[in-house]
CSV table of C-alpha atoms in Angstrom, one decimal:
chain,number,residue,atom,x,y,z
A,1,UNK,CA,296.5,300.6,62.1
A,2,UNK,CA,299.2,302.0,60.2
A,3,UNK,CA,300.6,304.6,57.9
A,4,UNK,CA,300.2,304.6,53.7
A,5,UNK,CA,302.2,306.6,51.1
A,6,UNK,CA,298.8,307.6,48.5
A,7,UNK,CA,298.2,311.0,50.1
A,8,UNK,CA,301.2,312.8,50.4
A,9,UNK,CA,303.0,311.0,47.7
A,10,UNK,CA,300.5,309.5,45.4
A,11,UNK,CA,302.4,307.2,42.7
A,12,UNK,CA,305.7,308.5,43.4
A,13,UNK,CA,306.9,308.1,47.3
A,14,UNK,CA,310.7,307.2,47.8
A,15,UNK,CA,312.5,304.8,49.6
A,16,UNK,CA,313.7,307.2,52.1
A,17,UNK,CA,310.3,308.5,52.3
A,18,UNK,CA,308.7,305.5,53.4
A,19,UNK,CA,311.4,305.6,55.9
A,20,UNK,CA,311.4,308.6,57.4
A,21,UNK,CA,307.2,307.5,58.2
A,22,UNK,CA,308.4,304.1,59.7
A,23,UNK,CA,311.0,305.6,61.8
A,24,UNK,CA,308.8,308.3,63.3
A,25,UNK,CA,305.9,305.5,63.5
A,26,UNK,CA,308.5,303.3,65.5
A,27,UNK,CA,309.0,306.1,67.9
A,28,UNK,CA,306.2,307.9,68.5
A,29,UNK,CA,302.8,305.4,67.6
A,30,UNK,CA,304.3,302.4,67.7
A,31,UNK,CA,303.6,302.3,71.5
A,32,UNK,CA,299.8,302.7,70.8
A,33,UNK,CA,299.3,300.4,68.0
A,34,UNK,CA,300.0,302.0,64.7
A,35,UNK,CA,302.1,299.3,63.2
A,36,UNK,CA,302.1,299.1,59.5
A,37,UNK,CA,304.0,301.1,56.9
A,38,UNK,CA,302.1,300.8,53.1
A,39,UNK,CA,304.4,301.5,50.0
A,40,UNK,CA,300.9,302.6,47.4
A,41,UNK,CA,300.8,302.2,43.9
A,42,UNK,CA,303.5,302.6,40.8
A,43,UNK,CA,305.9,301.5,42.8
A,44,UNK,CA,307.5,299.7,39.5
A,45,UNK,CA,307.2,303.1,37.3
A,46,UNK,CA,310.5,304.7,37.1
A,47,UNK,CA,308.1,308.2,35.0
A,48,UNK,CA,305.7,307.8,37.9
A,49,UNK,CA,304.4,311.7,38.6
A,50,UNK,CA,302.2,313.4,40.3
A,51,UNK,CA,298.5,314.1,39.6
A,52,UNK,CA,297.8,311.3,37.7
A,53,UNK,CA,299.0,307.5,35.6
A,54,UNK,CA,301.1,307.7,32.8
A,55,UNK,CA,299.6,305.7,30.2
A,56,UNK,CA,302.6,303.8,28.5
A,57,UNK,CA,304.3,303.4,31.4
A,58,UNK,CA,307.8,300.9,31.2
A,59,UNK,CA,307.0,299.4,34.2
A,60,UNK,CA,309.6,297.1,35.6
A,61,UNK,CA,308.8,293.7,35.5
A,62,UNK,CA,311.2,290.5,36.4
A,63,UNK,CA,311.9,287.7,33.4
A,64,UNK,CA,308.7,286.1,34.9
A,65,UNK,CA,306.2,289.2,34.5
A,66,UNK,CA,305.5,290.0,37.7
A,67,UNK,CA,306.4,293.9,38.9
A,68,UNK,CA,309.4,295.1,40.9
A,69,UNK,CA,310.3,298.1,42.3
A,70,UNK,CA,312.0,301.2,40.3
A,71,UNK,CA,315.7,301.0,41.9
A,72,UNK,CA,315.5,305.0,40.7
A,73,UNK,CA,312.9,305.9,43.8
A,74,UNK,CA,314.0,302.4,45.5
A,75,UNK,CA,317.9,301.9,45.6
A,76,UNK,CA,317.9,298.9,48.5
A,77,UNK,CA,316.1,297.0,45.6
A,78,UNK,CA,319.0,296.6,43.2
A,79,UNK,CA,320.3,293.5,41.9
A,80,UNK,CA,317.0,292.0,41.9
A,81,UNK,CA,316.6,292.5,45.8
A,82,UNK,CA,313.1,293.6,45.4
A,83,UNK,CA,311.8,295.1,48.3
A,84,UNK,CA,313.4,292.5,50.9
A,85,UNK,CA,315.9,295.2,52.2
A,86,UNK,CA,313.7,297.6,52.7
A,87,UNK,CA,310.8,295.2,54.0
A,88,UNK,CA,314.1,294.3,57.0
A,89,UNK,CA,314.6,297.8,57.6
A,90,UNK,CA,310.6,298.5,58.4
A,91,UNK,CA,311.1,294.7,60.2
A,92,UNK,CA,313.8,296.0,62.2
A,93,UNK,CA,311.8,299.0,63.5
A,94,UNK,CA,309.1,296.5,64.7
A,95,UNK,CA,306.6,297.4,62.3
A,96,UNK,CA,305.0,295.0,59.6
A,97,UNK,CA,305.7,295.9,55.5
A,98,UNK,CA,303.0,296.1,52.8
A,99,UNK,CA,302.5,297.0,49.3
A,100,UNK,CA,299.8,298.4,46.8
A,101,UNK,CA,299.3,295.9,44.2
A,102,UNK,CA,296.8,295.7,41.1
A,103,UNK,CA,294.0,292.9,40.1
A,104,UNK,CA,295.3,291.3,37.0
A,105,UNK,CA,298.9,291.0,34.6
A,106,UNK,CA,300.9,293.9,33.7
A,107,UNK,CA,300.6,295.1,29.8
A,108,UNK,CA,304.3,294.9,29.9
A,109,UNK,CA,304.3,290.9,30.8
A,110,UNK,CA,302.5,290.7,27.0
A,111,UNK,CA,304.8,293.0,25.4
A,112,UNK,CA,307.9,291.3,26.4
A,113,UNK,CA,306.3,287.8,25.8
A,114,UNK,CA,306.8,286.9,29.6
A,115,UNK,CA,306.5,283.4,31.0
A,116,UNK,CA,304.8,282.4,34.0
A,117,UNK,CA,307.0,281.1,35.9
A,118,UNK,CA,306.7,276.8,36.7
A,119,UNK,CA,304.3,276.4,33.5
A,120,UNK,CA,304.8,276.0,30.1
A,121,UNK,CA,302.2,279.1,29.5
A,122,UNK,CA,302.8,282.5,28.5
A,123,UNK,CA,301.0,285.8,29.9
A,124,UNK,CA,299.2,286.1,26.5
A,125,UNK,CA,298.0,282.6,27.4
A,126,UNK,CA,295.8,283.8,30.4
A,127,UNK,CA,295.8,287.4,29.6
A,128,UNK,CA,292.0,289.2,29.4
A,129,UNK,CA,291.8,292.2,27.5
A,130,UNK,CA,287.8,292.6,28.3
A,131,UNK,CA,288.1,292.8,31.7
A,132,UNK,CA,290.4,295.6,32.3
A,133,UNK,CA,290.6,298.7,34.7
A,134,UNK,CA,288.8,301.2,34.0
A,135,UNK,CA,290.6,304.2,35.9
A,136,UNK,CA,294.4,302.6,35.6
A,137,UNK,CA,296.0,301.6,32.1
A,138,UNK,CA,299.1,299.5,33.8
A,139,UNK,CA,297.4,296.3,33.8
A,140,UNK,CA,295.0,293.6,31.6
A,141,UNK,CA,292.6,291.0,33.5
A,142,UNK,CA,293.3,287.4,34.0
A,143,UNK,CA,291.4,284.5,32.2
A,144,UNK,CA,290.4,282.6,35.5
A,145,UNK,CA,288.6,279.8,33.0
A,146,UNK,CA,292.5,278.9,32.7
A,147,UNK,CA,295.0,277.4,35.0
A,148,UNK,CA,297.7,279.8,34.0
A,149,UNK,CA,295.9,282.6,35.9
A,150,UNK,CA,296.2,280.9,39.3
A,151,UNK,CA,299.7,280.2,38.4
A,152,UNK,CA,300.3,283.7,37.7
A,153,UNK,CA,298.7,284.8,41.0
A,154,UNK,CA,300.4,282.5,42.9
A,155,UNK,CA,303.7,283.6,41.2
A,156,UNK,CA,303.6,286.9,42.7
A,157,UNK,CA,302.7,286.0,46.0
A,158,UNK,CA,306.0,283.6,45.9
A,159,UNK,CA,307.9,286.7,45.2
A,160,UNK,CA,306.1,288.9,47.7
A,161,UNK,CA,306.8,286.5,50.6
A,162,UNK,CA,309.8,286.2,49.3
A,163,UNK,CA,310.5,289.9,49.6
A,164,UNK,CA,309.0,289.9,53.6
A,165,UNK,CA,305.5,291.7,52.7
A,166,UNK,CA,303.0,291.2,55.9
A,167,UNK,CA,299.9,293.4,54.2
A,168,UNK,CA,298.3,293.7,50.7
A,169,UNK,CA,296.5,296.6,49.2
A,170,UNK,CA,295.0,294.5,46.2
A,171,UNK,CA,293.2,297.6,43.8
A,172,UNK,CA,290.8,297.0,41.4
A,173,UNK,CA,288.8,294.2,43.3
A,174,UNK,CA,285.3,295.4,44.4
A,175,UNK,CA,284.3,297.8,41.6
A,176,UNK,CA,282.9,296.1,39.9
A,177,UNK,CA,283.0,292.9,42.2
A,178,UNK,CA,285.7,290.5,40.6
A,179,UNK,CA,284.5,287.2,42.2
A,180,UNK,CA,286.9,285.2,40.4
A,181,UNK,CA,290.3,287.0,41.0
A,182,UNK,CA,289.2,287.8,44.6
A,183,UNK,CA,288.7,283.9,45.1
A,184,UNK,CA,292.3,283.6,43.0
A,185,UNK,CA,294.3,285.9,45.0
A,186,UNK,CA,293.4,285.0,48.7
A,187,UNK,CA,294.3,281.3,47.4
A,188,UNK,CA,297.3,282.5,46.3
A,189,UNK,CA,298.1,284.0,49.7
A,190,UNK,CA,296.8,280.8,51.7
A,191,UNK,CA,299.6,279.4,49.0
A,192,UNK,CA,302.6,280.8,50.6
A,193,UNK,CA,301.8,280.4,54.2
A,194,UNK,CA,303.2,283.7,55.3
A,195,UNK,CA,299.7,284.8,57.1
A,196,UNK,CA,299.9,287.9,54.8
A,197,UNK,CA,296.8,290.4,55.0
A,198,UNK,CA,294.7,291.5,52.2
A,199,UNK,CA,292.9,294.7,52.0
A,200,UNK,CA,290.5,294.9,48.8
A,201,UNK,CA,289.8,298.3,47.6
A,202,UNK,CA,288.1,300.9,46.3
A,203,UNK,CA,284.6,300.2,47.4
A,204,UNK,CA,282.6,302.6,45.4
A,205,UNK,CA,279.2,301.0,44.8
A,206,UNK,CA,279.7,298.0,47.5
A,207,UNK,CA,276.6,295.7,48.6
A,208,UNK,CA,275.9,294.1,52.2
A,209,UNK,CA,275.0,291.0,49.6
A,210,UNK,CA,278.7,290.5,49.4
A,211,UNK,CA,279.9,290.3,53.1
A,212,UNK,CA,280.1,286.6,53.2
A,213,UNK,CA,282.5,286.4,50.5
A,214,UNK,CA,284.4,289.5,51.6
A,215,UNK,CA,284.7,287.7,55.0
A,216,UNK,CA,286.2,284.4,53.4
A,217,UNK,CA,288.8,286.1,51.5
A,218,UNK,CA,289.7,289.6,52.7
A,219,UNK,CA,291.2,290.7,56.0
A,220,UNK,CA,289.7,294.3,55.4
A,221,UNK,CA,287.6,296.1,52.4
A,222,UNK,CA,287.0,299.3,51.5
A,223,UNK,CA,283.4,300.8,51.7
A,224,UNK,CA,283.7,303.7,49.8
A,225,UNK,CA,285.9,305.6,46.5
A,226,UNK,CA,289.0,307.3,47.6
A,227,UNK,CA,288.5,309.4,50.4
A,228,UNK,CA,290.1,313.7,50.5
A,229,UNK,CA,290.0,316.2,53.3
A,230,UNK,CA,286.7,317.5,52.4
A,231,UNK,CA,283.9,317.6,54.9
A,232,UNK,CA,281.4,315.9,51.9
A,233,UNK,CA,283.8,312.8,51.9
A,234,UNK,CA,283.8,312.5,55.7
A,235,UNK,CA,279.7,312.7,56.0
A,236,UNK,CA,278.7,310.4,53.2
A,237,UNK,CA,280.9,307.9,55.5
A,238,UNK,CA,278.5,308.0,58.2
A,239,UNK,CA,275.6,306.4,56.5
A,240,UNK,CA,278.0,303.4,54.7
A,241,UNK,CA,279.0,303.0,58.4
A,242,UNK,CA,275.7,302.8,59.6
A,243,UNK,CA,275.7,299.8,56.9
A,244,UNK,CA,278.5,298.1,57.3
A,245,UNK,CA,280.2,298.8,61.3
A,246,UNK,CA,277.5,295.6,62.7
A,247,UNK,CA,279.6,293.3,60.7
A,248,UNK,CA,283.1,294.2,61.6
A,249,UNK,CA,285.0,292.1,63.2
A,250,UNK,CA,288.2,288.9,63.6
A,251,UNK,CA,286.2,287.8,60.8
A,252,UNK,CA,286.7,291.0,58.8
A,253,UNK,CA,286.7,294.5,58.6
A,254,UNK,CA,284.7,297.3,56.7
A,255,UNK,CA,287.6,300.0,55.7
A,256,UNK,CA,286.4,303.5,55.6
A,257,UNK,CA,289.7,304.3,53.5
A,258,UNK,CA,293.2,305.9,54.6
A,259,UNK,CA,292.8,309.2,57.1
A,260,UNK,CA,293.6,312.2,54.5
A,261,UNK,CA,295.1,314.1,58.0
A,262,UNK,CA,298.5,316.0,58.7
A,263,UNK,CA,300.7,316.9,55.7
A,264,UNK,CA,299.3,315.8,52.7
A,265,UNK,CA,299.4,316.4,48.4
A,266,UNK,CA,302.9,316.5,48.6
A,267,UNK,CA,303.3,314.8,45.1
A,268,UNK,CA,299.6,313.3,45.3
A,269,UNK,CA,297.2,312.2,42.8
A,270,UNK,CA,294.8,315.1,43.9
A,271,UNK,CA,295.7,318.7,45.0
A,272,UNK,CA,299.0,320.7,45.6
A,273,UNK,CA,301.2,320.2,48.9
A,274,UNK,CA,298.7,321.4,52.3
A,275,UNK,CA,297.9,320.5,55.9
A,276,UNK,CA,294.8,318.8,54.9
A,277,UNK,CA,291.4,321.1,54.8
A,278,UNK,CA,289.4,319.7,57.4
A,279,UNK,CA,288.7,322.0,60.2
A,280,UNK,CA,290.0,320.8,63.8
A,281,UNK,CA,286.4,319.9,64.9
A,282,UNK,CA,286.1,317.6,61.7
A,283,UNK,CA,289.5,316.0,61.9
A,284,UNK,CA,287.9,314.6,65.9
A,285,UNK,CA,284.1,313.6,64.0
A,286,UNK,CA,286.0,311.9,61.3
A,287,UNK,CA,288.5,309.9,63.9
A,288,UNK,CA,285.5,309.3,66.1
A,289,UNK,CA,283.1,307.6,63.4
A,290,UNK,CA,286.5,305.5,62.2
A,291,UNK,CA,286.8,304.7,65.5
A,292,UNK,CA,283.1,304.0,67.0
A,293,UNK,CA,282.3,301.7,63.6
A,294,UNK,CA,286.0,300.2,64.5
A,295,UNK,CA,287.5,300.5,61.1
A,296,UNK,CA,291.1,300.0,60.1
A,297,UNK,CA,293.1,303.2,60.8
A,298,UNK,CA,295.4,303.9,57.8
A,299,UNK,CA,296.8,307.5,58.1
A,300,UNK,CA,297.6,309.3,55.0
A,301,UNK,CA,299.3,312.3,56.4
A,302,UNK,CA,303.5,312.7,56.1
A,303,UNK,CA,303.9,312.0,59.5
A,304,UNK,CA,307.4,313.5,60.0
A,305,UNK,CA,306.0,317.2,58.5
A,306,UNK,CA,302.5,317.0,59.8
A,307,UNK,CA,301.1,319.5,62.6
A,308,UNK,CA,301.4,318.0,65.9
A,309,UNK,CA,298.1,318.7,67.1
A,310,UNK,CA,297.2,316.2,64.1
A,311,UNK,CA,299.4,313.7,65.2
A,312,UNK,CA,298.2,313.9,68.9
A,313,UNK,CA,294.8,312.6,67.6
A,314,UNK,CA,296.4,309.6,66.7
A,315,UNK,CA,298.1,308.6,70.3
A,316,UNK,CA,294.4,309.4,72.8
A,317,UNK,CA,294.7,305.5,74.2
A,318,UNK,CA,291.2,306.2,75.8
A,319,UNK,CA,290.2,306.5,72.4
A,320,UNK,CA,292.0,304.2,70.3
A,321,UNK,CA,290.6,301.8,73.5
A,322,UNK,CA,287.2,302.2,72.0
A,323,UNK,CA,288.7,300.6,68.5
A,324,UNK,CA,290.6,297.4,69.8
A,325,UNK,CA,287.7,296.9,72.7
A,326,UNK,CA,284.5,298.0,71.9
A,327,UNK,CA,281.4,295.5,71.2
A,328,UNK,CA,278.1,296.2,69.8
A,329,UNK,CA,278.9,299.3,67.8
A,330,UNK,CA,276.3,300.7,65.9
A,331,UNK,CA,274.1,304.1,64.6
A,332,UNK,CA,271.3,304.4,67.0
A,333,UNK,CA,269.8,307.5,65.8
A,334,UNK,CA,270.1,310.4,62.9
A,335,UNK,CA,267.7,312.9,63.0
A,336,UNK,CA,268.0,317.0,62.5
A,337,UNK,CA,271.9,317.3,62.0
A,338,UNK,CA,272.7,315.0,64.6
A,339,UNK,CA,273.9,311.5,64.8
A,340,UNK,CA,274.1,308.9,68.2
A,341,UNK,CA,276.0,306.5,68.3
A,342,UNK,CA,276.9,303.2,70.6
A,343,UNK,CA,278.9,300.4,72.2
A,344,UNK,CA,279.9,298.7,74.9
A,345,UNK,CA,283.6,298.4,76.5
A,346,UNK,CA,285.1,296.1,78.6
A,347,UNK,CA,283.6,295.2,82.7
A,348,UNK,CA,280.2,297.7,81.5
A,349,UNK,CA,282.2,300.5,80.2
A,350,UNK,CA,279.5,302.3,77.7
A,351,UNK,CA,280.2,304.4,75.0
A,352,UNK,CA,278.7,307.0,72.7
A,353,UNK,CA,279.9,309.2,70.0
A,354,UNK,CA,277.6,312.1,69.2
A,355,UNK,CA,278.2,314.3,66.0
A,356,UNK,CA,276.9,317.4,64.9
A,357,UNK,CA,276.4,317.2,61.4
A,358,UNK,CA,274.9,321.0,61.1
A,359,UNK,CA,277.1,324.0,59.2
A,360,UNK,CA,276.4,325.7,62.7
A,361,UNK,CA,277.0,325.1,66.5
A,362,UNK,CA,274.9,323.0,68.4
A,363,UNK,CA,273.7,323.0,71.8
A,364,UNK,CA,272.3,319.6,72.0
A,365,UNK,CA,270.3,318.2,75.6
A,366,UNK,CA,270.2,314.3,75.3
A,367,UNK,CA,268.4,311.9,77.7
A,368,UNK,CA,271.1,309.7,78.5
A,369,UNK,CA,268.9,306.5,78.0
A,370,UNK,CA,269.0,307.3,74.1
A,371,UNK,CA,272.7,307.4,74.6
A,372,UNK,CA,272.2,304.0,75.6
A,373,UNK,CA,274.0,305.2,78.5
A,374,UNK,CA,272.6,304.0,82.5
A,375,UNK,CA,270.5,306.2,84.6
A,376,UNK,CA,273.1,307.0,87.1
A,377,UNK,CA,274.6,310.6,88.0
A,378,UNK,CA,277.2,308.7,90.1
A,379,UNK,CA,278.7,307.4,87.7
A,380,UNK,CA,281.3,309.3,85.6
A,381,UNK,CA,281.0,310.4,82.2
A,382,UNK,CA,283.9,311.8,80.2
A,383,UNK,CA,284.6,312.9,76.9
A,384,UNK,CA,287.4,311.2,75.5
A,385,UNK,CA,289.1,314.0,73.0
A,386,UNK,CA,289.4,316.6,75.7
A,387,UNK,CA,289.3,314.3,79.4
A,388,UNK,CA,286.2,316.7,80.4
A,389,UNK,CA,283.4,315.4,82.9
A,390,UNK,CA,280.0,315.3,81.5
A,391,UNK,CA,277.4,315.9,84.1
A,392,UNK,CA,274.4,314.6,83.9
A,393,UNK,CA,271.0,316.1,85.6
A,394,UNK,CA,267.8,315.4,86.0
A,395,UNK,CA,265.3,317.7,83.3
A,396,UNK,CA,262.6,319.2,85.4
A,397,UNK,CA,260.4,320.8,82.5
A,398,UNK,CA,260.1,319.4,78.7
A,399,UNK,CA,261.2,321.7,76.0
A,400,UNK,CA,262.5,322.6,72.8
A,401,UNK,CA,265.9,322.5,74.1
A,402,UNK,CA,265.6,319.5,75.7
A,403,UNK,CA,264.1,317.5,72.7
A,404,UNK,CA,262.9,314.2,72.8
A,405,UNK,CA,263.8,314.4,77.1
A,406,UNK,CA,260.4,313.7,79.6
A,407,UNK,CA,260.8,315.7,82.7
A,408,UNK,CA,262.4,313.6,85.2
A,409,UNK,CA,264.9,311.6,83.0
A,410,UNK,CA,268.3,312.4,83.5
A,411,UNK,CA,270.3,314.5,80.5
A,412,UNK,CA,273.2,315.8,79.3
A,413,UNK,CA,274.3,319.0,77.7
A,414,UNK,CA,277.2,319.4,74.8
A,415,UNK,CA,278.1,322.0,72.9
A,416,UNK,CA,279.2,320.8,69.7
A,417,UNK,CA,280.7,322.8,66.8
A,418,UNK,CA,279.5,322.8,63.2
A,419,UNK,CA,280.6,319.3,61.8
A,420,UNK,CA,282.0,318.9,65.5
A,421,UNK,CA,281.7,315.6,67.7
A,422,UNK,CA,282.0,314.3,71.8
A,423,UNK,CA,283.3,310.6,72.3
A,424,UNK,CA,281.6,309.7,76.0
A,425,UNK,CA,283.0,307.0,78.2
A,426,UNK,CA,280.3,305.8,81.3
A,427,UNK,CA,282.5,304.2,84.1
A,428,UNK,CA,280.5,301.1,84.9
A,429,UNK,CA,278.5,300.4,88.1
A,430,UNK,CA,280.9,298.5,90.6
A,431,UNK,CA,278.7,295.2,90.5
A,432,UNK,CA,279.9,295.4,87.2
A,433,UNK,CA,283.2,296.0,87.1
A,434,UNK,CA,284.1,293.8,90.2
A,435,UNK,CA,282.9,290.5,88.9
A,436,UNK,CA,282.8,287.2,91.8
A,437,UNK,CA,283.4,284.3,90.1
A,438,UNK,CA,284.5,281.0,91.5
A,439,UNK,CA,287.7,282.1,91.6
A,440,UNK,CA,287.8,285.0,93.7
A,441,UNK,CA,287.2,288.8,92.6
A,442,UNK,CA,288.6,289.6,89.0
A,443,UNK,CA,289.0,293.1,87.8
């Protein structure tokens, strides 16, 4: 749970930028969990711009090859400081510090004939031009059939511990799959002994088949491309949820990319400076799918300029309990517009998120049961985004308004609006929630 610089700022975010987020994360979401402040991409171009990658780009690069920050956008990293200083300022707020970093050697390390530092190899020596990215021109591929690429990775991490980073954005990993310099780079990490996080991105294209290896190597990974406030980004989510939310977990965790909510495009790769596009009712479906398929939270939004209405989604504890809690998450229907989901909380606390996929409002009637909530009117049900009670009543005739509901089972009615969505919490039974054990009566 944290905070990343790509939508407001794109390649070009400041020093004091990244600031101004960590301080107003330290004060205001520290408290409920958000704890991470991301410096994204070009962080060594001192041309980087707006709305796209400069193709020759001088990027800054120690005698060794490896990338440091533009002192221009980054003063506190003069004199070869790197980003240590402003990794102890983000430290002193008590957040954690990460930074964007790229698959591969930068072009630069071959032009200037760089060394890799603690070998007697060169970066032309393990350099790839074949395997290159395909959307980014800063960077060539590594030669992984030779020992200097290891060294090169494990170079960088040096420096990066070095400097105080606690999280990884590692780009051009999953598409297409790069086996070998996934393999390298979480070596690399294991090298330093820092207990550094890696988040592999994008994940256009991404197969289940991989989840094994994504497991042994990566914190988090991303499931989709880049995500924007648009409501056709947020939707095609829910099926690559469906997918991937059974397997998240300690182990690892599906990413359904940053949250493009609150101030955003300020200097951005995509679009002109706007409070993001998204409607109220789908800013609350697309927290509540990140949320029931427990996916790392990365908000893109300036925090210190954005609306704060959007900033109050990000501080519901009742429903940020449902992400650090919650068991068993998964799709259990989408049919007509409408998707169910469920999980289970802590002491028989249920869940279910319901979402109302339809360009219009919905009055939906569901039998609790394929909620996978318990037949009980005595307990409470309440909605999570606005602290409502949910009633639910027992359906005495069957009917088109009460689809799918046999007279006699108990229901309940929402009223959702288009693209709108309910997050339900079911108290649990008492007999649940008061547990005798050996030692007494734990709550």
């Amino acid at each position: 749970m944290g905070w990343n610089s790509w939508d407001c700022y794109g390649t070009t975010v400041t020093e004091a930028e990244v600031l101004a987020n960590a301080e107003f994360m330290a004060e205001h979401l520290l408290p409920h969990g958000w704890n991470t402040v991301v410096v994204d991409i070009d962080w060594s171009d001192p041309a980087a711009r707006s709305h796209g990658y400069n193709s020759d780009a001088l990027l800054l690069i120690d005698e060794w090859g490896r990338l440091i920050p533009d002192p221009g956008r980054f003063p506190s990293a003069v004199n070869g400081a790197g980003f240590r200083p402003l990794a102890d300022a983000v430290h002193g707020l008590g957040l954690r510090f990460g930074i964007h970093t790229m698959r591969g050697i930068p072009r630069r390390a071959l032009e200037l004939d760089a060394p890799i530092r603690g070998t007697r190899w060169r970066a032309a020596d393990v350099a790839d031009p074949a395997n290159v990215c395909e959307w980014n021109p800063d960077m060539l591929g590594l030669r992984h059939d030779h020992p200097g690429a290891q060294a090169y990775y494990d170079s960088t991490l040096e420096l990066y511990a070095e400097w105080g980073v606690d999280f990884l954005k590692s780009d051009d990993m999953l598409w297409p799959y790069q086996v070998a310099d996934i393999a390298a780079y979480s070596r690399a990490i294991d090298g330093v002994g820092r207990g550094i996080q890696l988040s592999l991105s994008p994940g256009r294209d991404l197969s289940l088949a991989r989840v094994d290896d994504l497991r042994a190597h990566a914190t988090m990974w991303r499931i989709c491309d880049d995500l924007w406030d648009r409501w056709e980004d947020v939707e095609a989510n829910f099926a690559r949820f469906a997918r991937w939310a059974p397997f998240a977990g300690p182990a690892g965790w599906p990413d359904g990319d940053m949250l493009p909510l609150g101030r955003i495009g300020l200097r951005a790769e995509r679009g002109e400076a706007r409070d993001d596009l998204l409607t109220p009712a789908e800013r609350v479906s697309l927290m509540t799918l990140w949320v029931i398929a427990r996916s790392p939270l990365m908000i893109g939004g300036d925090l210190p300029s954005s609306d704060p209405a959007t900033v109050a989604l990000f501080m519901n504890a009742e429903v940020l309990e449902v992400l650090k809690g919650s068991t068993g998450n998964r799709e259990l229907f989408r049919e007509n517009g409408v998707v169910i989901w469920a999980a289970r909380g802590t002491d028989g606390v249920r869940y279910a998120a319901i979402f109302n996929l339809r360009d219009a409002a919905a009055d939906l009637v569901l039998d609790v049961q394929n909620l996978d909530l318990a037949v009980d009117s005595a307990l409470e049900i309440r909605e999570l985004w606005t602290g409502e009670t949910v009633s639910s009543t027992a359906v005495s005739v069957q009917s088109d308004a009460a689809r799918g509901v046999v007279p006699g089972s108990d229901a309940i009615t929402l009223a959702l609006p288009a693209h709108g969505a309910a997050l339900l919490r079911q108290a649990p039974r008492p007999q649940e929630q008061d547990r005798v054990t050996d030692r007494g009566v734990s709550r």
